Amino acid sequence: MIVKCIAELPTRDQAKRLGEHYRAGKQAFGVVPGTEYIVFALKTLGGEPWVEITDSDLNPGYLWGVPLCLFEIVNPRLSALWEARLAKNGELQLSPPSFGRDYYHDDLIEGVDEVVADFRRVRQELEKEADLHRRAASLRAVLS
Amino acid sequence: MNLYGYAGGDPVNFSDPFGLSPCCLLGGADAIVQEAIRVTKIEHEAMLEYAGQRAASNTMLIMGGLEAGWSVLRAGVGIARNLPQASNVTEQVAFKSLFSGAGRELAGGASGVTFRDAGRIASTYGGRAADWAKMSSAARWTDRMGRQFETHWVENIHTGVKVEAKFKLVKDVR
């Protein structure tokens, strides 16, 4: 799944829908309009869809959540690496299985070796999928 | 005395409105930290209302945390001393971001992602573990070698109190 950023921050109506999960004025997402992002995980928070992304220039990088309403969907195909599960808070998550481990995201930020190695592997796979999508899209454009 | 030392002797091309250039970084940033500590003192009242008497005893710890974070910032200044004199806008944005509160929520709080140190933070600074979120600045600071840094901190999502701020190297140059 690939998304393209269309706004840096939610509108007032969108912010209302995001509820307690978005603190207007206190929270930023650091996304750049016009930039495409590979989606590492898709989840709901308070029933609203969010994606987990990373900065493409960071290696290994870390994950953070951004409301899906800040993007348009460029490639809607779900990753073959994802599995669906219900988190402890009852929210739906579609993500690589390892992302569901307690403290995975936190350990990634802190550079825990085992988690970093797992994330590098996942990232490589997701980037391969994204690359295949881009090639297929280019081919379709040439043929049409 | 060089009146334009803050701009490397070139005030036409460089400015330093926040006093963060290497030659006056300590002075300027000290002022920012003093302001943060002053704000924290004001937040003391809100904390009292929010978490009861326990927060009162923790306010000093919060200020201690700010000062501990500041020691890390000072370490960052050690790197900054080797930078060219040009004022770095991104650096200023990173500093402002640290204190203005607009950041990415990485774990804990309402992110739906577990935060390993939330219990320790709550027992040290007050509130509930679920109130604390790990945050990062949305902006980065790039040094002359191209290394990129972010500011990371822990924030109480209800009171806005920030603790344990640090500069974090996120992109090294190889």
mmCIF file of C-alpha atoms in Angstrom:
data_model
loop_
_atom_site.group_PDB
_atom_site.id
_atom_site.type_symbol
_atom_site.label_atom_id
_atom_site.label_comp_id
_atom_site.label_asym_id
_atom_site.label_seq_id
_atom_site.Cartn_x
_atom_site.Cartn_y
_atom_site.Cartn_z
ATOM 1 C CA MET A 1 0.000 0.000 0.000
ATOM 2 C CA ILE A 2 1.350 3.419 -0.969
ATOM 3 C CA VAL A 3 -0.156 6.761 -0.007
ATOM 4 C CA LYS A 4 0.516 10.330 -1.098
ATOM 5 C CA CYS A 5 0.353 13.172 1.392
ATOM 6 C CA ILE A 6 -2.259 15.837 0.634
ATOM 7 C CA ALA A 7 -2.127 17.858 3.877
ATOM 8 C CA GLU A 8 0.227 18.339 6.836
ATOM 9 C CA LEU A 9 -2.510 18.559 9.452
ATOM 10 C CA PRO A 10 -6.184 17.580 9.751
ATOM 11 C CA THR A 11 -8.950 20.102 9.088
ATOM 12 C CA ARG A 12 -11.143 21.093 12.009
ATOM 13 C CA ASP A 13 -13.804 18.529 11.016
ATOM 14 C CA GLN A 14 -11.212 15.784 10.632
ATOM 15 C CA ALA A 15 -9.670 16.718 13.988
ATOM 16 C CA LYS A 16 -13.089 16.391 15.592
ATOM 17 C CA ARG A 17 -13.460 12.875 14.194
ATOM 18 C CA LEU A 18 -9.973 11.887 15.412
ATOM 19 C CA GLY A 19 -11.029 12.808 18.948
ATOM 20 C CA GLU A 20 -8.525 12.239 21.748
ATOM 21 C CA HIS A 21 -6.014 10.705 19.346
ATOM 22 C CA TYR A 22 -5.122 14.078 17.875
ATOM 23 C CA ARG A 23 -4.145 17.041 20.041
ATOM 24 C CA ALA A 24 -4.482 20.099 17.821
ATOM 25 C CA GLY A 25 -1.557 22.466 18.254
ATOM 26 C CA LYS A 26 0.402 19.945 20.314
ATOM 27 C CA GLN A 27 0.826 17.235 17.738
ATOM 28 C CA ALA A 28 2.477 17.333 14.320
ATOM 29 C CA PHE A 29 3.022 14.490 11.889
ATOM 30 C CA GLY A 30 6.043 15.676 9.929
ATOM 31 C CA VAL A 31 4.553 14.625 6.587
ATOM 32 C CA VAL A 32 5.193 16.553 3.384
ATOM 33 C CA PRO A 33 2.362 17.226 0.900
ATOM 34 C CA GLY A 34 3.088 15.659 -2.494
ATOM 35 C CA THR A 35 5.381 12.985 -1.010
ATOM 36 C CA GLU A 36 4.581 9.285 -1.358
ATOM 37 C CA TYR A 37 4.961 7.012 1.660
ATOM 38 C CA ILE A 38 5.018 3.242 1.918
ATOM 39 C CA VAL A 39 2.448 2.147 4.493
ATOM 40 C CA PHE A 40 4.010 -0.177 7.063
ATOM 41 C CA ALA A 41 0.777 -0.820 8.943
ATOM 42 C CA LEU A 42 -2.878 0.161 8.780
ATOM 43 C CA LYS A 43 -4.878 0.467 11.991
ATOM 44 C CA THR A 44 -7.867 2.104 13.580
ATOM 45 C CA LEU A 45 -7.730 4.488 16.528
ATOM 46 C CA GLY A 46 -11.116 5.410 17.935
ATOM 47 C CA GLY A 47 -12.581 3.804 14.811
ATOM 48 C CA GLU A 48 -10.687 6.164 12.447
ATOM 49 C CA PRO A 49 -8.106 4.768 10.007
ATOM 50 C CA TRP A 50 -4.439 5.572 10.660
ATOM 51 C CA VAL A 51 -1.283 4.465 8.853
ATOM 52 C CA GLU A 52 2.185 3.827 10.233
ATOM 53 C CA ILE A 53 4.980 5.264 8.108
ATOM 54 C CA THR A 54 8.674 6.087 8.334
ATOM 55 C CA ASP A 55 10.987 8.616 6.688
ATOM 56 C CA SER A 56 12.389 7.118 3.492
ATOM 57 C CA ASP A 57 15.814 8.690 4.084
ATOM 58 C CA LEU A 58 16.311 7.169 7.534
ATOM 59 C CA ASN A 59 17.950 3.806 8.002
ATOM 60 C CA PRO A 60 16.580 1.888 9.773
ATOM 61 C CA GLY A 61 14.131 4.640 10.727
ATOM 62 C CA TYR A 62 11.254 4.331 13.163
ATOM 63 C CA LEU A 63 7.480 4.210 12.902
ATOM 64 C CA TRP A 64 4.835 6.728 13.789
ATOM 65 C CA GLY A 65 1.115 6.966 13.212
ATOM 66 C CA VAL A 66 -0.575 9.477 10.893
ATOM 67 C CA PRO A 67 -4.331 9.761 10.202
ATOM 68 C CA LEU A 68 -5.191 8.344 6.770
ATOM 69 C CA CYS A 69 -7.225 11.489 6.049
ATOM 70 C CA LEU A 70 -3.949 13.333 5.381
ATOM 71 C CA PHE A 71 -3.283 11.126 2.349
ATOM 72 C CA GLU A 72 -4.743 9.885 -0.888
ATOM 73 C CA ILE A 73 -4.267 6.209 -1.654
ATOM 74 C CA VAL A 74 -1.911 5.645 -4.592
ATOM 75 C CA ASN A 75 -1.640 1.856 -4.411
ATOM 76 C CA PRO A 76 -4.537 0.226 -2.545
ATOM 77 C CA ARG A 77 -3.064 -3.284 -2.571
ATOM 78 C CA LEU A 78 -2.541 -4.619 0.954
ATOM 79 C CA SER A 79 0.913 -5.989 1.736
ATOM 80 C CA ALA A 80 1.364 -9.753 1.650
ATOM 81 C CA LEU A 81 3.317 -9.367 4.917
ATOM 82 C CA TRP A 82 0.332 -8.099 6.852
ATOM 83 C CA GLU A 83 -1.914 -10.025 9.146
ATOM 84 C CA ALA A 84 -5.097 -8.813 10.790
ATOM 85 C CA ARG A 85 -5.483 -8.783 14.549
ATOM 86 C CA LEU A 86 -7.396 -7.051 17.281
ATOM 87 C CA ALA A 87 -5.160 -5.079 19.641
ATOM 88 C CA LYS A 88 -5.656 -5.082 23.415
ATOM 89 C CA ASN A 89 -7.634 -1.826 23.079
ATOM 90 C CA GLY A 90 -10.031 -3.569 20.659
ATOM 91 C CA GLU A 91 -8.778 -1.663 17.608
ATOM 92 C CA LEU A 92 -8.098 -3.401 14.290
ATOM 93 C CA GLN A 93 -4.513 -3.640 13.070
ATOM 94 C CA LEU A 94 -3.153 -4.831 9.727
ATOM 95 C CA SER A 95 0.608 -5.115 10.025
ATOM 96 C CA PRO A 96 3.562 -7.495 9.933
ATOM 97 C CA PRO A 97 3.151 -9.922 12.875
ATOM 98 C CA SER A 98 6.196 -8.596 14.746
ATOM 99 C CA PHE A 99 4.663 -5.100 15.007
ATOM 100 C CA GLY A 100 2.084 -6.519 17.390
ATOM 101 C CA ARG A 101 4.703 -7.358 20.040
ATOM 102 C CA ASP A 102 4.676 -5.242 23.179
ATOM 103 C CA TYR A 103 7.116 -2.315 22.971
ATOM 104 C CA TYR A 104 8.124 -3.095 19.351
ATOM 105 C CA HIS A 105 7.848 0.553 18.198
ATOM 106 C CA ASP A 106 9.517 1.863 21.362
ATOM 107 C CA ASP A 107 12.388 -0.629 21.089
ATOM 108 C CA LEU A 108 12.868 0.334 17.446
ATOM 109 C CA ILE A 109 13.295 3.990 18.436
ATOM 110 C CA GLU A 110 15.783 2.986 21.123
ATOM 111 C CA GLY A 111 17.762 0.802 18.707
ATOM 112 C CA VAL A 112 17.235 -2.617 20.314
ATOM 113 C CA ASP A 113 19.276 -4.913 18.019
ATOM 114 C CA GLU A 114 16.731 -7.690 17.559
ATOM 115 C CA VAL A 115 13.909 -5.264 16.723
ATOM 116 C CA VAL A 116 16.080 -3.178 14.406
ATOM 117 C CA ALA A 117 17.095 -6.327 12.500
ATOM 118 C CA ASP A 118 13.447 -7.364 12.174
ATOM 119 C CA PHE A 119 12.429 -3.903 11.003
ATOM 120 C CA ARG A 120 15.211 -3.820 8.377
ATOM 121 C CA ARG A 121 13.916 -7.122 6.991
ATOM 122 C CA VAL A 122 10.291 -5.933 6.945
ATOM 123 C CA ARG A 123 11.254 -2.634 5.382
ATOM 124 C CA GLN A 124 13.212 -4.350 2.628
ATOM 125 C CA GLU A 125 10.219 -6.561 1.787
ATOM 126 C CA LEU A 126 7.774 -3.652 1.757
ATOM 127 C CA GLU A 127 10.096 -1.593 -0.426
ATOM 128 C CA LYS A 128 10.335 -4.522 -2.864
ATOM 129 C CA GLU A 129 6.524 -4.649 -3.039
ATOM 130 C CA ALA A 130 6.352 -0.898 -3.621
ATOM 131 C CA ASP A 131 8.980 -1.112 -6.345
ATOM 132 C CA LEU A 132 7.021 -3.861 -8.123
ATOM 133 C CA HIS A 133 3.902 -1.694 -7.963
ATOM 134 C CA ARG A 134 5.742 1.301 -9.445
ATOM 135 C CA ARG A 135 7.139 -0.824 -12.295
ATOM 136 C CA ALA A 136 3.713 -2.270 -13.051
ATOM 137 C CA ALA A 137 2.193 1.213 -13.040
ATOM 138 C CA SER A 138 4.877 2.473 -15.455
ATOM 139 C CA LEU A 139 4.289 -0.505 -17.741
ATOM 140 C CA ARG A 140 0.532 0.104 -17.725
ATOM 141 C CA ALA A 141 1.131 3.755 -18.588
ATOM 142 C CA VAL A 142 3.328 2.774 -21.542
ATOM 143 C CA LEU A 143 0.815 0.224 -22.843
ATOM 144 C CA SER A 144 -2.229 2.454 -22.569
ATOM 145 C CA MET B 1 34.976 42.914 20.599
ATOM 146 C CA ASN B 2 33.355 41.688 17.355
ATOM 147 C CA LEU B 3 29.759 42.919 17.365
ATOM 148 C CA TYR B 4 28.973 40.597 14.437
ATOM 149 C CA GLY B 5 30.551 37.471 15.894
ATOM 150 C CA TYR B 6 27.112 35.828 16.089
ATOM 151 C CA ALA B 7 27.042 35.858 12.287
ATOM 152 C CA GLY B 8 30.636 34.947 11.656
ATOM 153 C CA GLY B 9 31.403 38.598 10.887
ATOM 154 C CA ASP B 10 28.842 38.564 8.039
ATOM 155 C CA PRO B 11 25.629 40.142 9.345
ATOM 156 C CA VAL B 12 24.364 40.768 5.795
ATOM 157 C CA ASN B 13 24.105 37.085 4.925
ATOM 158 C CA PHE B 14 23.545 35.527 8.349
ATOM 159 C CA SER B 15 21.285 36.340 11.252
ATOM 160 C CA ASP B 16 20.628 34.771 14.595
ATOM 161 C CA PRO B 17 17.285 35.973 15.911
ATOM 162 C CA PHE B 18 17.151 33.266 18.571
ATOM 163 C CA GLY B 19 20.745 33.626 19.755
ATOM 164 C CA LEU B 20 21.568 30.058 18.829
ATOM 165 C CA SER B 21 24.699 30.529 16.745
ATOM 166 C CA PRO B 22 27.665 28.583 18.156
ATOM 167 C CA CYS B 23 29.317 31.651 19.693
ATOM 168 C CA CYS B 24 26.242 32.628 21.693
ATOM 169 C CA LEU B 25 24.410 29.318 21.740
ATOM 170 C CA LEU B 26 24.914 28.720 25.437
ATOM 171 C CA GLY B 27 23.629 32.155 26.375
ATOM 172 C CA GLY B 28 20.611 32.028 24.065
ATOM 173 C CA ALA B 29 19.683 28.478 24.864
ATOM 174 C CA ASP B 30 20.136 29.138 28.582
ATOM 175 C CA ALA B 31 17.459 31.793 28.243
ATOM 176 C CA ILE B 32 15.152 29.281 26.558
ATOM 177 C CA VAL B 33 15.706 26.724 29.309
ATOM 178 C CA GLN B 34 15.132 29.327 32.000
ATOM 179 C CA GLU B 35 11.857 30.176 30.246
ATOM 180 C CA ALA B 36 10.944 26.464 30.135
ATOM 181 C CA ILE B 37 11.644 26.175 33.860
ATOM 182 C CA ARG B 38 9.550 29.310 34.480
ATOM 183 C CA VAL B 39 6.688 27.785 32.451
ATOM 184 C CA THR B 40 7.063 24.552 34.401
ATOM 185 C CA LYS B 41 6.654 26.516 37.625
ATOM 186 C CA ILE B 42 3.418 27.980 36.250
ATOM 187 C CA GLU B 43 2.290 24.487 35.266
ATOM 188 C CA HIS B 44 2.806 23.470 38.890
ATOM 189 C CA GLU B 45 -0.655 24.842 39.678
ATOM 190 C CA ALA B 46 -2.253 22.838 36.861
ATOM 191 C CA MET B 47 -0.411 19.747 38.031
ATOM 192 C CA LEU B 48 -1.746 20.237 41.551
ATOM 193 C CA GLU B 49 -5.258 20.347 40.195
ATOM 194 C CA TYR B 50 -4.620 17.399 37.899
ATOM 195 C CA ALA B 51 -2.805 14.918 40.092
ATOM 196 C CA GLY B 52 -3.201 16.165 43.614
ATOM 197 C CA GLN B 53 -0.509 16.683 46.206
ATOM 198 C CA ARG B 54 1.726 14.031 44.670
ATOM 199 C CA ALA B 55 2.356 16.271 41.700
ATOM 200 C CA ALA B 56 3.595 19.032 43.975
ATOM 201 C CA SER B 57 6.479 16.935 45.189
ATOM 202 C CA ASN B 58 7.154 15.866 41.629
ATOM 203 C CA THR B 59 7.384 19.378 40.230
ATOM 204 C CA MET B 60 10.931 19.682 41.476
ATOM 205 C CA LEU B 61 11.668 16.396 39.743
ATOM 206 C CA ILE B 62 10.222 17.783 36.519
ATOM 207 C CA MET B 63 12.514 20.762 36.761
ATOM 208 C CA GLY B 64 15.308 18.345 37.569
ATOM 209 C CA GLY B 65 14.389 16.463 34.397
ATOM 210 C CA LEU B 66 14.506 19.691 32.410
ATOM 211 C CA GLU B 67 17.917 20.434 33.785
ATOM 212 C CA ALA B 68 19.048 16.875 33.089
ATOM 213 C CA GLY B 69 17.752 17.272 29.542
ATOM 214 C CA TRP B 70 19.599 20.547 29.390
ATOM 215 C CA SER B 71 22.852 18.825 30.213
ATOM 216 C CA VAL B 72 22.290 16.708 27.098
ATOM 217 C CA LEU B 73 21.567 19.871 25.111
ATOM 218 C CA ARG B 74 24.833 21.275 26.420
ATOM 219 C CA ALA B 75 26.551 18.160 25.106
ATOM 220 C CA GLY B 76 24.965 18.976 21.750
ATOM 221 C CA VAL B 77 26.420 22.449 22.043
ATOM 222 C CA GLY B 78 29.831 20.812 22.270
ATOM 223 C CA ILE B 79 29.240 19.573 18.739
ATOM 224 C CA ALA B 80 27.804 22.916 17.698
ATOM 225 C CA ARG B 81 30.992 24.719 18.717
ATOM 226 C CA ASN B 82 32.711 23.122 15.735
ATOM 227 C CA LEU B 83 30.082 24.399 13.306
ATOM 228 C CA PRO B 84 30.478 27.344 10.955
ATOM 229 C CA GLN B 85 29.145 30.613 12.300
ATOM 230 C CA ALA B 86 26.102 30.660 10.001
ATOM 231 C CA SER B 87 22.855 30.614 11.914
ATOM 232 C CA ASN B 88 21.053 27.325 11.298
ATOM 233 C CA VAL B 89 17.333 27.790 10.774
ATOM 234 C CA THR B 90 16.582 24.090 11.164
ATOM 235 C CA GLU B 91 18.432 24.098 14.467
ATOM 236 C CA GLN B 92 16.259 26.956 15.627
ATOM 237 C CA VAL B 93 13.124 25.130 14.476
ATOM 238 C CA ALA B 94 14.257 22.032 16.384
ATOM 239 C CA PHE B 95 14.784 24.052 19.547
ATOM 240 C CA LYS B 96 11.458 25.836 19.131
ATOM 241 C CA SER B 97 9.718 22.558 18.421
ATOM 242 C CA LEU B 98 11.102 21.095 21.635
ATOM 243 C CA PHE B 99 9.469 23.791 23.694
ATOM 244 C CA SER B 100 6.402 24.631 21.602
ATOM 245 C CA GLY B 101 4.998 21.134 21.881
ATOM 246 C CA ALA B 102 4.209 20.275 18.270
ATOM 247 C CA GLY B 103 5.716 16.853 17.758
ATOM 248 C CA ARG B 104 5.124 13.344 16.514
ATOM 249 C CA GLU B 105 3.580 10.983 19.042
ATOM 250 C CA LEU B 106 5.701 7.840 18.767
ATOM 251 C CA ALA B 107 4.530 5.631 21.620
ATOM 252 C CA GLY B 108 2.315 5.757 24.684
ATOM 253 C CA GLY B 109 -0.366 8.392 25.212
ATOM 254 C CA ALA B 110 -3.194 7.934 22.719
ATOM 255 C CA SER B 111 -0.974 6.411 20.001
ATOM 256 C CA GLY B 112 -2.167 2.845 20.581
ATOM 257 C CA VAL B 113 1.496 1.785 20.802
ATOM 258 C CA THR B 114 3.044 0.574 24.050
ATOM 259 C CA PHE B 115 5.704 2.705 25.786
ATOM 260 C CA ARG B 116 8.189 0.735 27.890
ATOM 261 C CA ASP B 117 9.143 3.510 30.318
ATOM 262 C CA ALA B 118 5.646 4.873 30.923
ATOM 263 C CA GLY B 119 5.450 3.335 34.424
ATOM 264 C CA ARG B 120 8.797 4.753 35.498
ATOM 265 C CA ILE B 121 7.939 8.183 34.076
ATOM 266 C CA ALA B 122 4.589 8.219 35.921
ATOM 267 C CA SER B 123 6.159 7.190 39.214
ATOM 268 C CA THR B 124 8.863 9.831 38.814
ATOM 269 C CA TYR B 125 6.856 12.772 37.504
ATOM 270 C CA GLY B 126 3.270 11.980 38.523
ATOM 271 C CA GLY B 127 0.048 11.194 36.694
ATOM 272 C CA ARG B 128 -0.879 7.815 35.223
ATOM 273 C CA ALA B 129 1.351 5.771 32.927
ATOM 274 C CA ALA B 130 -1.247 6.136 30.153
ATOM 275 C CA ASP B 131 -0.894 9.942 30.321
ATOM 276 C CA TRP B 132 2.699 9.965 29.082
ATOM 277 C CA ALA B 133 3.745 9.782 25.430
ATOM 278 C CA LYS B 134 7.143 9.527 23.769
ATOM 279 C CA MET B 135 7.444 12.387 21.255
ATOM 280 C CA SER B 136 9.837 13.543 18.564
ATOM 281 C CA SER B 137 10.210 16.855 16.835
ATOM 282 C CA ALA B 138 8.817 16.935 13.307
ATOM 283 C CA ALA B 139 11.900 18.945 12.267
ATOM 284 C CA ARG B 140 15.556 17.901 12.190
ATOM 285 C CA TRP B 141 18.810 19.733 12.743
ATOM 286 C CA THR B 142 21.664 19.033 10.320
ATOM 287 C CA ASP B 143 25.257 19.700 11.336
ATOM 288 C CA ARG B 144 28.047 20.685 8.935
ATOM 289 C CA MET B 145 28.976 17.040 8.384
ATOM 290 C CA GLY B 146 25.455 16.263 7.259
ATOM 291 C CA ARG B 147 24.465 14.345 10.385
ATOM 292 C CA GLN B 148 20.829 14.849 11.306
ATOM 293 C CA PHE B 149 19.424 15.192 14.795
ATOM 294 C CA GLU B 150 15.919 15.303 16.235
ATOM 295 C CA THR B 151 14.722 16.305 19.651
ATOM 296 C CA HIS B 152 12.920 13.548 21.540
ATOM 297 C CA TRP B 153 11.079 13.982 24.801
ATOM 298 C CA VAL B 154 8.331 12.530 26.966
ATOM 299 C CA GLU B 155 5.122 14.558 27.294
ATOM 300 C CA ASN B 156 2.071 14.392 29.508
ATOM 301 C CA ILE B 157 -0.800 14.456 26.985
ATOM 302 C CA HIS B 158 -3.155 16.130 29.451
ATOM 303 C CA THR B 159 -0.980 18.798 31.063
ATOM 304 C CA GLY B 160 1.542 19.281 28.237
ATOM 305 C CA VAL B 161 4.435 18.930 30.715
ATOM 306 C CA LYS B 162 7.613 17.747 28.978
ATOM 307 C CA VAL B 163 10.426 15.797 30.584
ATOM 308 C CA GLU B 164 13.602 13.956 29.659
ATOM 309 C CA ALA B 165 14.334 15.878 26.460
ATOM 310 C CA LYS B 166 17.315 14.779 24.409
ATOM 311 C CA PHE B 167 19.009 15.311 21.080
ATOM 312 C CA LYS B 168 19.013 12.116 19.089
ATOM 313 C CA LEU B 169 21.243 11.320 16.134
ATOM 314 C CA VAL B 170 18.858 9.907 13.513
ATOM 315 C CA LYS B 171 20.995 10.025 10.380
ATOM 316 C CA ASP B 172 24.736 9.519 10.411
ATOM 317 C CA VAL B 173 27.109 10.111 7.544
ATOM 318 C CA ARG B 174 29.185 7.150 6.369
#
